[in-house]
Coordinates of C-alpha atoms (C1' of nucleotides) in Angstrom, one line a residue:
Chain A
X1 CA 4.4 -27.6 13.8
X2 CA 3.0 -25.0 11.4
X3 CA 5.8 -23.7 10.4
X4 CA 5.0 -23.7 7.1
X5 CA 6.8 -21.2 4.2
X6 CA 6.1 -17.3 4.7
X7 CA 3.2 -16.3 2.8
X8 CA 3.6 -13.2 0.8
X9 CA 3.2 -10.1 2.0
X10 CA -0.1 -9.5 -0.6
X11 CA -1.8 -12.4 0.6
X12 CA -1.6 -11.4 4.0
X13 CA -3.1 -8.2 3.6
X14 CA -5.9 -10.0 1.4
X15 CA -6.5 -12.1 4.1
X16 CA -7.0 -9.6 6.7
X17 CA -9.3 -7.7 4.2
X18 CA -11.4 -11.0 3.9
X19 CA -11.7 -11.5 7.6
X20 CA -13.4 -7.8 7.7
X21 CA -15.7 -8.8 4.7
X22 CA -16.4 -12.0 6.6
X23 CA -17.4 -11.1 9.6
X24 CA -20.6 -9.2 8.8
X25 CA -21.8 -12.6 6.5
X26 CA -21.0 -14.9 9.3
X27 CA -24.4 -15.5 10.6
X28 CA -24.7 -18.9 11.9
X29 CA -22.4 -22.1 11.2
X30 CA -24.2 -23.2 8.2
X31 CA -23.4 -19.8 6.4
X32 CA -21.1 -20.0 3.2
X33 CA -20.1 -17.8 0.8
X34 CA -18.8 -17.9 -2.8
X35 CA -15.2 -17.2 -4.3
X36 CA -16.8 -14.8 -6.2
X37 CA -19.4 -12.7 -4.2
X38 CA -15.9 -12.1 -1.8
X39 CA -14.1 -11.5 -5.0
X40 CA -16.6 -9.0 -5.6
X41 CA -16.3 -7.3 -2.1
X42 CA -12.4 -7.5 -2.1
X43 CA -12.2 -5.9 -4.9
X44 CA -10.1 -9.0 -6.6
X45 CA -10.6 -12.4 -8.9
X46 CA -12.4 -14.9 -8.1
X47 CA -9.1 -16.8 -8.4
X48 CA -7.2 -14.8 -6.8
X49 CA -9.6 -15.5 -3.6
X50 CA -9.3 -19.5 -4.3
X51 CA -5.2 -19.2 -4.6
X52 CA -5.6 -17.2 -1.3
X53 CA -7.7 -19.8 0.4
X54 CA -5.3 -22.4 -0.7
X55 CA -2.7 -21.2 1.3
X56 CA -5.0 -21.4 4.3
X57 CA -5.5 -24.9 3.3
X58 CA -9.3 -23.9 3.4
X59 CA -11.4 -26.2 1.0
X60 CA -14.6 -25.1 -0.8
X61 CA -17.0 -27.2 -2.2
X62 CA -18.3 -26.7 -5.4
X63 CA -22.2 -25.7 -5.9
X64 CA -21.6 -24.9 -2.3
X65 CA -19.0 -22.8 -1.7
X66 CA -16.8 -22.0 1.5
X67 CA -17.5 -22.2 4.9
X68 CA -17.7 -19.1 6.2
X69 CA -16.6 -20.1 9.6
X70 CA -13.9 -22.5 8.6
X71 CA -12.8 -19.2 6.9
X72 CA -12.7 -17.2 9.7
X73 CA -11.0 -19.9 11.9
X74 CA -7.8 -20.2 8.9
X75 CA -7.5 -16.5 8.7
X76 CA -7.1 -16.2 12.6
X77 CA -4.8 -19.1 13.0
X78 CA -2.5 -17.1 10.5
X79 CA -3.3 -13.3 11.2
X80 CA -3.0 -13.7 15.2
X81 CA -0.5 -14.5 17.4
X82 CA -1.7 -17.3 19.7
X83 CA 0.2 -15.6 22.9
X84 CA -1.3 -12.1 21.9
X85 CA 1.2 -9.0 20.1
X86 CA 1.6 -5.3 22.0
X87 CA 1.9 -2.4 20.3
X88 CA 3.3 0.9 21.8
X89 CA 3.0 4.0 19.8
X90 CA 4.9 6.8 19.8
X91 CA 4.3 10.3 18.8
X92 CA 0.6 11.5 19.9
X93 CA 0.1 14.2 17.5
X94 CA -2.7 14.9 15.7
X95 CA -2.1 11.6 13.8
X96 CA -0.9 9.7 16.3
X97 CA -4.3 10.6 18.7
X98 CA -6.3 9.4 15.6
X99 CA -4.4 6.1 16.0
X100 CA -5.2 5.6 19.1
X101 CA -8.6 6.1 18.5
X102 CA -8.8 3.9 15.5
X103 CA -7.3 1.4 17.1
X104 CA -8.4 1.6 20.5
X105 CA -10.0 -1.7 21.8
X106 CA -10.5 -3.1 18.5
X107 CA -9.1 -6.4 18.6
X108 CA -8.3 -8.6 21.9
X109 CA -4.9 -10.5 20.4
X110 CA -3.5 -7.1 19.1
X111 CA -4.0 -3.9 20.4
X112 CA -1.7 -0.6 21.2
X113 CA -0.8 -1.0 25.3
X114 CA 1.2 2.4 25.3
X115 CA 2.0 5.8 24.2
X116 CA 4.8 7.8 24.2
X117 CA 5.6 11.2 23.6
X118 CA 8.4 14.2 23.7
X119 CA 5.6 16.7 25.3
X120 CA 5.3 16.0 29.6
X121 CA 2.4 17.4 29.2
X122 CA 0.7 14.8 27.5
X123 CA 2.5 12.1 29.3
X124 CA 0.2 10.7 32.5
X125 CA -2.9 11.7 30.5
X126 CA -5.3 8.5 28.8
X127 CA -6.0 9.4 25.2
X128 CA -8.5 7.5 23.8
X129 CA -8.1 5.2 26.7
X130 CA -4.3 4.8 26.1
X131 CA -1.9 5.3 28.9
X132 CA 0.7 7.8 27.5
X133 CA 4.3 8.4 29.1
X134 CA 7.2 10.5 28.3
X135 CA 10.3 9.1 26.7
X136 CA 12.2 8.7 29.5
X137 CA 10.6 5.3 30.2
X138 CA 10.5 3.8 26.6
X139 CA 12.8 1.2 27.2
X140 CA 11.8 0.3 30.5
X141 CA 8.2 0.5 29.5
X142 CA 8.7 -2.2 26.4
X143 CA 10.7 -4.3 27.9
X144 CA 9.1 -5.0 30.9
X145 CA 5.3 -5.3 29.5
X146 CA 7.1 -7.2 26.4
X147 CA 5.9 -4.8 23.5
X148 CA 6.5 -6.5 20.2
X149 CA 5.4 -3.6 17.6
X150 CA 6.0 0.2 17.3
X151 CA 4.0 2.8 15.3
X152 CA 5.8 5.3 14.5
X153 CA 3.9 8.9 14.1
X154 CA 6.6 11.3 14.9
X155 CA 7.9 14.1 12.8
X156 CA 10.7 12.9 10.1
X157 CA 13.6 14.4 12.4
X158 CA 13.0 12.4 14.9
X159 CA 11.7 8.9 13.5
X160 CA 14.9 7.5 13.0
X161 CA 16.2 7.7 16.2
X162 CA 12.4 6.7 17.9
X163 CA 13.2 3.9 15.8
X164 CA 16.2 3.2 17.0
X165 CA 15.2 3.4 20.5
X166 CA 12.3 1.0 20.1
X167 CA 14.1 -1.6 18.1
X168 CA 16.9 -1.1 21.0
X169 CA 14.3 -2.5 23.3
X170 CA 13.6 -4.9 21.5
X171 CA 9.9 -4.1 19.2
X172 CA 10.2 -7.3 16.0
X173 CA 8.3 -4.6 13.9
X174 CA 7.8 -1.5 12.7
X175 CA 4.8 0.6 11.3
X176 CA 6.1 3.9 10.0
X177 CA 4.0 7.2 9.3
X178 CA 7.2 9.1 9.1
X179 CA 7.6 10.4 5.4
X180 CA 11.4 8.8 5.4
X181 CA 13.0 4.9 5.4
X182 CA 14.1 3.8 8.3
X183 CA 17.3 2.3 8.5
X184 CA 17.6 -0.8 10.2
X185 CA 18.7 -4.8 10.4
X186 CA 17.1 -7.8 8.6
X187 CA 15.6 -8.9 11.5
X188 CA 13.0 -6.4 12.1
X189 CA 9.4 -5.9 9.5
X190 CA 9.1 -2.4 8.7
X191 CA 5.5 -1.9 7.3
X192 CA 5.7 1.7 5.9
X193 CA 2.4 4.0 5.4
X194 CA 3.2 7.0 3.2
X195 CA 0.8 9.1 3.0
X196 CA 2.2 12.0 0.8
X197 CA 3.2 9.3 -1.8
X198 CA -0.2 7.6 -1.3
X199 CA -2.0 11.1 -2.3
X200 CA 0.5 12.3 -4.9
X201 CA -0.4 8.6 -6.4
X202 CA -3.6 9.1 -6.4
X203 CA -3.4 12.4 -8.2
X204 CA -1.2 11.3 -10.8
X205 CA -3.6 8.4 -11.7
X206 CA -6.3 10.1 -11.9
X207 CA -4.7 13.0 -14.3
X208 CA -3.7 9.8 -16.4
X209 CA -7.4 9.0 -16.6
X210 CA -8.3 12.5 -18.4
X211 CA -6.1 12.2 -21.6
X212 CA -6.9 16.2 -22.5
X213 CA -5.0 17.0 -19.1
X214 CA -2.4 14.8 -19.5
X215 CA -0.4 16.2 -22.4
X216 CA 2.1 18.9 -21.3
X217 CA 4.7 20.7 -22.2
X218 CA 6.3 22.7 -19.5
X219 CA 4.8 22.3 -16.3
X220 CA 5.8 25.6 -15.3
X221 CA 3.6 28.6 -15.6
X222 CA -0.4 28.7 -15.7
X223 CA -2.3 27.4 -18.6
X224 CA -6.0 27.9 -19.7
X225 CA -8.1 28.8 -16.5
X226 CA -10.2 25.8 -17.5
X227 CA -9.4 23.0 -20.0
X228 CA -10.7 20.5 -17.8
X229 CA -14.1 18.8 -18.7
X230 CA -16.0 17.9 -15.6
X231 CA -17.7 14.8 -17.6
X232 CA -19.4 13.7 -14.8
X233 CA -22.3 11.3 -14.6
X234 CA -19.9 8.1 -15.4
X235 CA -21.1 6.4 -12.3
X236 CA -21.5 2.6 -13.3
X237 CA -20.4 -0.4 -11.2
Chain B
X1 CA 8.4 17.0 -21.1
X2 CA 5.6 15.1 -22.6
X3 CA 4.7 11.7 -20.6
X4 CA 4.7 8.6 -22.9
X5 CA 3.4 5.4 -21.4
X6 CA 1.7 5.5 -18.2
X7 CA 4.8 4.7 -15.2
X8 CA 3.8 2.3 -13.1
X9 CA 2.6 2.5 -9.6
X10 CA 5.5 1.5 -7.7
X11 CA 7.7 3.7 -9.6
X12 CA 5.2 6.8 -8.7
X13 CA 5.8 6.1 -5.3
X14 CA 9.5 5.7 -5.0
X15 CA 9.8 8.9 -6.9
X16 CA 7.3 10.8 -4.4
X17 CA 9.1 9.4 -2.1
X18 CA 12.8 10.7 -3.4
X19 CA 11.4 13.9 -4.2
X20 CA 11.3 14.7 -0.5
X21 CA 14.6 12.8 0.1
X22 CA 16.1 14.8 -2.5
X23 CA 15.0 18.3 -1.2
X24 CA 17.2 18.9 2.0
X25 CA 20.1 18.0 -0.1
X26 CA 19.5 20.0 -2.8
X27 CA 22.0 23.3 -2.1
X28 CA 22.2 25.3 -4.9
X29 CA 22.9 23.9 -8.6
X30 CA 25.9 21.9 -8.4
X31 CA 24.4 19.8 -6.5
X32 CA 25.2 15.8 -7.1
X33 CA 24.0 12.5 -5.6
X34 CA 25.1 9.1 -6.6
X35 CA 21.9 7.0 -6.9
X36 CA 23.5 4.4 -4.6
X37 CA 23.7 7.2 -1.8
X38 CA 19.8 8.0 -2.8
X39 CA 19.2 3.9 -2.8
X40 CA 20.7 3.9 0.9
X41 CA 18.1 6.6 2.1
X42 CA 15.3 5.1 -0.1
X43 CA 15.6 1.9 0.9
X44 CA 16.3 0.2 -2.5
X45 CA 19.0 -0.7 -4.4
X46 CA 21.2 1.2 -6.8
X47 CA 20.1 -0.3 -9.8
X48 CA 16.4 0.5 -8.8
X49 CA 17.0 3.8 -8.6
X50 CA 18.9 4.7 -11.9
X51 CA 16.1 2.6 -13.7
X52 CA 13.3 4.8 -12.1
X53 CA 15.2 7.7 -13.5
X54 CA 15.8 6.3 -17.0
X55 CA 12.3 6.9 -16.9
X56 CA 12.4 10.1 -16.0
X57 CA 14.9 10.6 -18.8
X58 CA 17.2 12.5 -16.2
X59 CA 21.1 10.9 -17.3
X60 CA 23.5 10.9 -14.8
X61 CA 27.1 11.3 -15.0
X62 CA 29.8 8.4 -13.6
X63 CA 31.6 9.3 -10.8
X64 CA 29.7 12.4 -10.6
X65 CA 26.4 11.3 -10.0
X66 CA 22.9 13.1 -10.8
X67 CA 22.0 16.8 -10.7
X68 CA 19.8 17.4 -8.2
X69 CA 17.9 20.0 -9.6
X70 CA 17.1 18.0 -12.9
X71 CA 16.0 15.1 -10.6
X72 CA 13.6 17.6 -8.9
X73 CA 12.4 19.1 -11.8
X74 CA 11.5 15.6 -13.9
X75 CA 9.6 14.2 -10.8
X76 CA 7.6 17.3 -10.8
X77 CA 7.3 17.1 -14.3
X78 CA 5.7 13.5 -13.7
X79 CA 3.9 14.5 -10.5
X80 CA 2.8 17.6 -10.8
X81 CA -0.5 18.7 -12.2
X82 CA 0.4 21.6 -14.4
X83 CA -2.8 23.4 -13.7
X84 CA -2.8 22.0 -9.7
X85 CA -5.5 19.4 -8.3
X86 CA -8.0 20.0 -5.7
X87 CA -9.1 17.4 -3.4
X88 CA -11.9 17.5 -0.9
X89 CA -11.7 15.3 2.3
X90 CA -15.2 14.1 3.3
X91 CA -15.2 12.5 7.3
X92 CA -14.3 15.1 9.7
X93 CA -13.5 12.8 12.3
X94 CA -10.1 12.2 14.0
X95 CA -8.7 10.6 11.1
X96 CA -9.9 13.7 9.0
X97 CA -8.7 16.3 10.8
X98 CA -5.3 14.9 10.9
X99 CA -5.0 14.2 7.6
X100 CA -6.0 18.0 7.4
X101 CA -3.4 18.7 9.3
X102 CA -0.8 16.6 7.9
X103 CA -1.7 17.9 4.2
X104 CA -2.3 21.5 4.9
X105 CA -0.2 24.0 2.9
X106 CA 2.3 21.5 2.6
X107 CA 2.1 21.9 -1.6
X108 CA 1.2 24.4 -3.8
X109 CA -0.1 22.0 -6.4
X110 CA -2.0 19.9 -4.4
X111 CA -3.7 20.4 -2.0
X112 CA -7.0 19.8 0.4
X113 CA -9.6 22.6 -0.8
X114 CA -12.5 21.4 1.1
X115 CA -13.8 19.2 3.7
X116 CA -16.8 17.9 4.3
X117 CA -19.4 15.9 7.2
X118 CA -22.3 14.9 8.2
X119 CA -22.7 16.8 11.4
X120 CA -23.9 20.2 11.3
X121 CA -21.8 21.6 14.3
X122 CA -18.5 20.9 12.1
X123 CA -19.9 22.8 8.9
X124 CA -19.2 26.1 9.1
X125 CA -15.8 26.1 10.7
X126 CA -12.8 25.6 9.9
X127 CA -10.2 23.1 10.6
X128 CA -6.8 23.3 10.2
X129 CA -7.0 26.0 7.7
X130 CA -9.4 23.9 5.7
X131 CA -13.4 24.9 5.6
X132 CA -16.0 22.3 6.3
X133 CA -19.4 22.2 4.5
X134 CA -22.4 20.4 5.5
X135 CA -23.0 16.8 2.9
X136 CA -25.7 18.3 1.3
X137 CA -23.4 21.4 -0.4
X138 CA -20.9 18.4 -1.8
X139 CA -21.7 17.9 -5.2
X140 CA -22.2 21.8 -6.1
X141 CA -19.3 22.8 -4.7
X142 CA -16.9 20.0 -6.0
X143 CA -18.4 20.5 -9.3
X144 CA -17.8 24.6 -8.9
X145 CA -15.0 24.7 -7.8
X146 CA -13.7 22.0 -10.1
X147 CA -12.4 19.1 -7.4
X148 CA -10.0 16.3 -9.1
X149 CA -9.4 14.1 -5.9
X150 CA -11.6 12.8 -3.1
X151 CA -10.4 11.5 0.5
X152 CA -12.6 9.1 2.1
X153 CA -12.5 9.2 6.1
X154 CA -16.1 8.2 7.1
X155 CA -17.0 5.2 8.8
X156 CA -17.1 1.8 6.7
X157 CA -21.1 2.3 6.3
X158 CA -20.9 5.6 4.5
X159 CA -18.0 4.9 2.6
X160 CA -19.6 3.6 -0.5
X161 CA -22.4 6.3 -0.5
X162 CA -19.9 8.9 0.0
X163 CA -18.1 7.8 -3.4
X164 CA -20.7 7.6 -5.3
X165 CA -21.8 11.2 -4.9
X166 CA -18.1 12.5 -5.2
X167 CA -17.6 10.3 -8.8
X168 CA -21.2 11.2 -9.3
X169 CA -19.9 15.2 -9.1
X170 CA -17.0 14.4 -11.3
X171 CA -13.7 13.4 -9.1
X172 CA -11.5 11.4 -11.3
X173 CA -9.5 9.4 -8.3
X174 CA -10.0 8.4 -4.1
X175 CA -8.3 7.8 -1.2
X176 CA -10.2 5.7 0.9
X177 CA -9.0 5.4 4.1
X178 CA -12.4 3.0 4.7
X179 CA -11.6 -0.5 6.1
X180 CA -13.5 -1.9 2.6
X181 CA -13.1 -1.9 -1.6
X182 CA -15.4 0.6 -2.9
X183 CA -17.1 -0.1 -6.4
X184 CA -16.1 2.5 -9.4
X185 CA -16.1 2.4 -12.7
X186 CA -12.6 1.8 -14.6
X187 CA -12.5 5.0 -15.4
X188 CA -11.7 6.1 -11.4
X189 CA -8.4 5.3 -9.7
X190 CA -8.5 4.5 -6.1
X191 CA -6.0 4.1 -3.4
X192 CA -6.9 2.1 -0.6
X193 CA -5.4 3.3 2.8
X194 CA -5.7 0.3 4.9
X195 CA -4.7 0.9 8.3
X196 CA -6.0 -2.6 9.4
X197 CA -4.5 -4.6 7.2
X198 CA -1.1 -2.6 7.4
X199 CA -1.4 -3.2 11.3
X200 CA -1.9 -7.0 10.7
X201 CA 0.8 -7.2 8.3
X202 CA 3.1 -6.2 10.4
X203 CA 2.0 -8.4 13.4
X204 CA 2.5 -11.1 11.2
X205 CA 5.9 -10.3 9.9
X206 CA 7.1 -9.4 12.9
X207 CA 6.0 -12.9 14.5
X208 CA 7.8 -14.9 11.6
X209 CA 10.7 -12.7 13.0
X210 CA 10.7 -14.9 15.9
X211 CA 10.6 -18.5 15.0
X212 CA 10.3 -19.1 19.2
X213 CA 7.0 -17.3 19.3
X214 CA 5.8 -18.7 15.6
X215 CA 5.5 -22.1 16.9
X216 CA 1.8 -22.8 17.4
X217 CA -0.4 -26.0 18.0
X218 CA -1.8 -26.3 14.3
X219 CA -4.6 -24.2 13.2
X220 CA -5.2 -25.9 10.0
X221 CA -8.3 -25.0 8.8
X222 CA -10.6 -26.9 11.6
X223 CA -12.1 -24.7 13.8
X224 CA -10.7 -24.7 17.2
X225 CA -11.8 -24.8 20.8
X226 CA -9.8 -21.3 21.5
X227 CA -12.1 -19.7 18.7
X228 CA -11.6 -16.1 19.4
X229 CA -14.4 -13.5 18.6
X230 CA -13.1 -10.9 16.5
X231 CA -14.8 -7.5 16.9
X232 CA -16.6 -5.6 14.5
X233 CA -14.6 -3.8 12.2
X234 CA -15.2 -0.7 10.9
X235 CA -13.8 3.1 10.9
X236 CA -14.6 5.3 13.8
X237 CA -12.7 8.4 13.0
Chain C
dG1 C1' 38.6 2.9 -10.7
dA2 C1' 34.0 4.4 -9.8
dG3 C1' 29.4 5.0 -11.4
dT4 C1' 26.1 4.9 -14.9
dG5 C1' 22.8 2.6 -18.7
dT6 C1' 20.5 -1.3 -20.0
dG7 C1' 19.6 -6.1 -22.1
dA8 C1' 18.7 -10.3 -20.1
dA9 C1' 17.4 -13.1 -16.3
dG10 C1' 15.0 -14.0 -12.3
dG11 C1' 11.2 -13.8 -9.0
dC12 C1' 6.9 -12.8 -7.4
dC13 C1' 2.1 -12.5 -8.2
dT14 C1' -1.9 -12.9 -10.9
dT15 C1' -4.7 -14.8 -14.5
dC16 C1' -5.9 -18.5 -17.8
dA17 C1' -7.6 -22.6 -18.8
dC18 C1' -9.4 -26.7 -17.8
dA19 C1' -10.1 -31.0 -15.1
dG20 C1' -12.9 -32.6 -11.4
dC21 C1' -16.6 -32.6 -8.2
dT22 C1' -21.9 -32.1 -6.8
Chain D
dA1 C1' -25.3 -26.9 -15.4
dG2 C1' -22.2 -24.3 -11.5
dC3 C1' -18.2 -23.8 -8.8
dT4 C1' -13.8 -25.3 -7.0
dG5 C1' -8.5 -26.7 -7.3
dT6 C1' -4.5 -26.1 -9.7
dG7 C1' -0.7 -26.7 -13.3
dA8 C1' 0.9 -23.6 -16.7
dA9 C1' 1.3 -19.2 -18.7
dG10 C1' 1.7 -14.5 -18.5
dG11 C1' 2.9 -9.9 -16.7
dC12 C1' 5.0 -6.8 -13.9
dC13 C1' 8.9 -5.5 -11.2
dT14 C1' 13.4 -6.1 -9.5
dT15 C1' 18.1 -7.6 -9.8
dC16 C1' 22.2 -9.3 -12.3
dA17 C1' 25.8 -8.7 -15.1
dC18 C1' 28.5 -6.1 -17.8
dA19 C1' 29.7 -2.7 -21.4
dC20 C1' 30.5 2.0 -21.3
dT21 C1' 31.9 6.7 -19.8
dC22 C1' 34.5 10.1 -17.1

DNA sequence: GAGTGTGAAGGCCTTCACAGCT
DNA sequence: AGCTGTGAAGGCCTTCACACTC
């Protein structure tokens, strides 16, 4: 039986970064590829793509490198569930309909089955090829066509109680686009994606990479129209 | 406040994140919360939460708890640009014109100052508040108008082209919503927005959830007869 | 007693360094 | 040589434990 220890959460995302690299190198069963030239890709170590590999119990060969295919086959056998996983998402906003359309008939073992949202009017309509309902039927809905994830891309007022709702009918995990936490047991994965905090990140590096910006005394008020020095023109790899 | 040493990552995040946790309860200026009662809605622990503020250098008072208002004001201190950050988004697609939509007017600081894309129909009009400009008028305009951030929402085969040109006109950090790791210099932070591998993740997680379903006939690392072709990957916004 | 501030310990992840294989 | 596999070391982050304050 493969029940083997949980690998980490970073690894698993790695791994599901790989498999995208991969796929467009895969020509052929005789095609290999270096630690390396996918650290390269991945934007990672070379060792941090052998430790990875490791886990998958994958083995390169030296001069040689790994097989690309033998790759693809480990990553799978980790990243997708042999019965198939269901995803309903709930909340077709603007977000939500971008989703949908992201996702739509991307992958055969895991792929959103249903929508749901507030609105009647959108409920009986196919958006991006999705089947959308209205609330009423969540739980029915889940149970009966055994849904085992939930995005969540409602407004923060409501997310906690969609939440509640899916995890009611019985969803194992969680992908929230709601700007909050959800509260909830140990025995459901919540995978959240914050966008705000993902921006405001970014901005706050990126001021930390311009020293001249960086030094302030109280934020309030407006300074110099311009102390900023576009030095552009620092385009290396 | 002046800023020191560079806060790490995870810490930027939380305190984006309690920033908008803080604001509904912040009522006037005797406002108090104990950071146990923050940790609860954050979804960390207590101690987490006092140590993010140590960094802050906001104190809090036993059995009274932390001022709101100084809370608020040292994450802004942190977060905030004094003189405000522009970003342009660059993929009008679905994913685009949400993220338009979710961003738009939402801070006076930051915020989305123009979009861009490929297709000439979308240049010219605007989209959720936010103009869109034809590729060719990128780097002139992020250069004029002095543009910090970039947001990357084209599909996977543009991505890389599209960064170059905006670090080539001077942005300092991205958010790439692209399913890949773009190459930058060191001196460009980037945020990778992984939709995919956040989808996976949670797939997996939530299968490890379930030791029933977790039980599989063993992968391990030789290809399989039920080899499953993966899809292409790539973002279709 | 109830909460905070913080040194020290722990845990997780990544990188180093180097042995071993081709 | 070139590249992999991996113990050991390092670094970052989180949690523990407890002194301290109101």
């Amino acid at each position: 039986m493969s029940v083997e220890r949980e690998i980490s959460p970073r690894t698993i995302e790695r791994l599901s970064l790989y498999r995208r690299l991969l796929l467009p190198h895969h020509e052929g069963e005789d095609s290999y590829i270096f630690s390396h030239d996918l650290a390269e890709l991945a934007g990672v170590t070379a060792t941090q793509v052998r430790r990875d590999f490791m886990q998958l119990g994958c083995m390169g060969v030296p001069r040689t490198g790994y097989r690309i295919g033998e790759l693809l086959s480990g990553i799978s056998g980790i990243l997708d569930a042999p019965a198939g996983q269901r995803a309903a998402l709930v909340g077709v906003g603007h977000l939500g309909a971008a989703l949908l359309n992201h996702f739509s008939g991307r992958w055969r073992w895991l792929h959103i089955h249903a929508a749901f949202d507030r609105d009647p009017d959108k409920a009986g309509s196919v958006i991006h090829g999705c089947h959308c309902f209205p609330m009423s039927e969540l739980s029915t809905l889940i149970r009966e066509r055994k849904i085992d994830l939930g995005i969540i891309t409602v407004p923060r007022d409501h997310a906690q109680e969609v939440a509640n709702q899916l995890i009611e009918a019985g969803v194992q995990g969680l992908l929230n686009f709601a700007p909050i936490r959800l509260r909830h047991g140990d025995d459901i994965y919540v995978e959240n994606v914050d966008l705000t905090s993902a921006f405001e990140t970014v901005a706050y590096f990126a001021r930390c990479r311009r020293p001249s910006l960086f030094i302030s005394e109280s934020h309030r008020g407006f300074p110099s129209l311009d102390d900023r020095k576009l030095r552009g023109d620092d385009v290396k790899s």
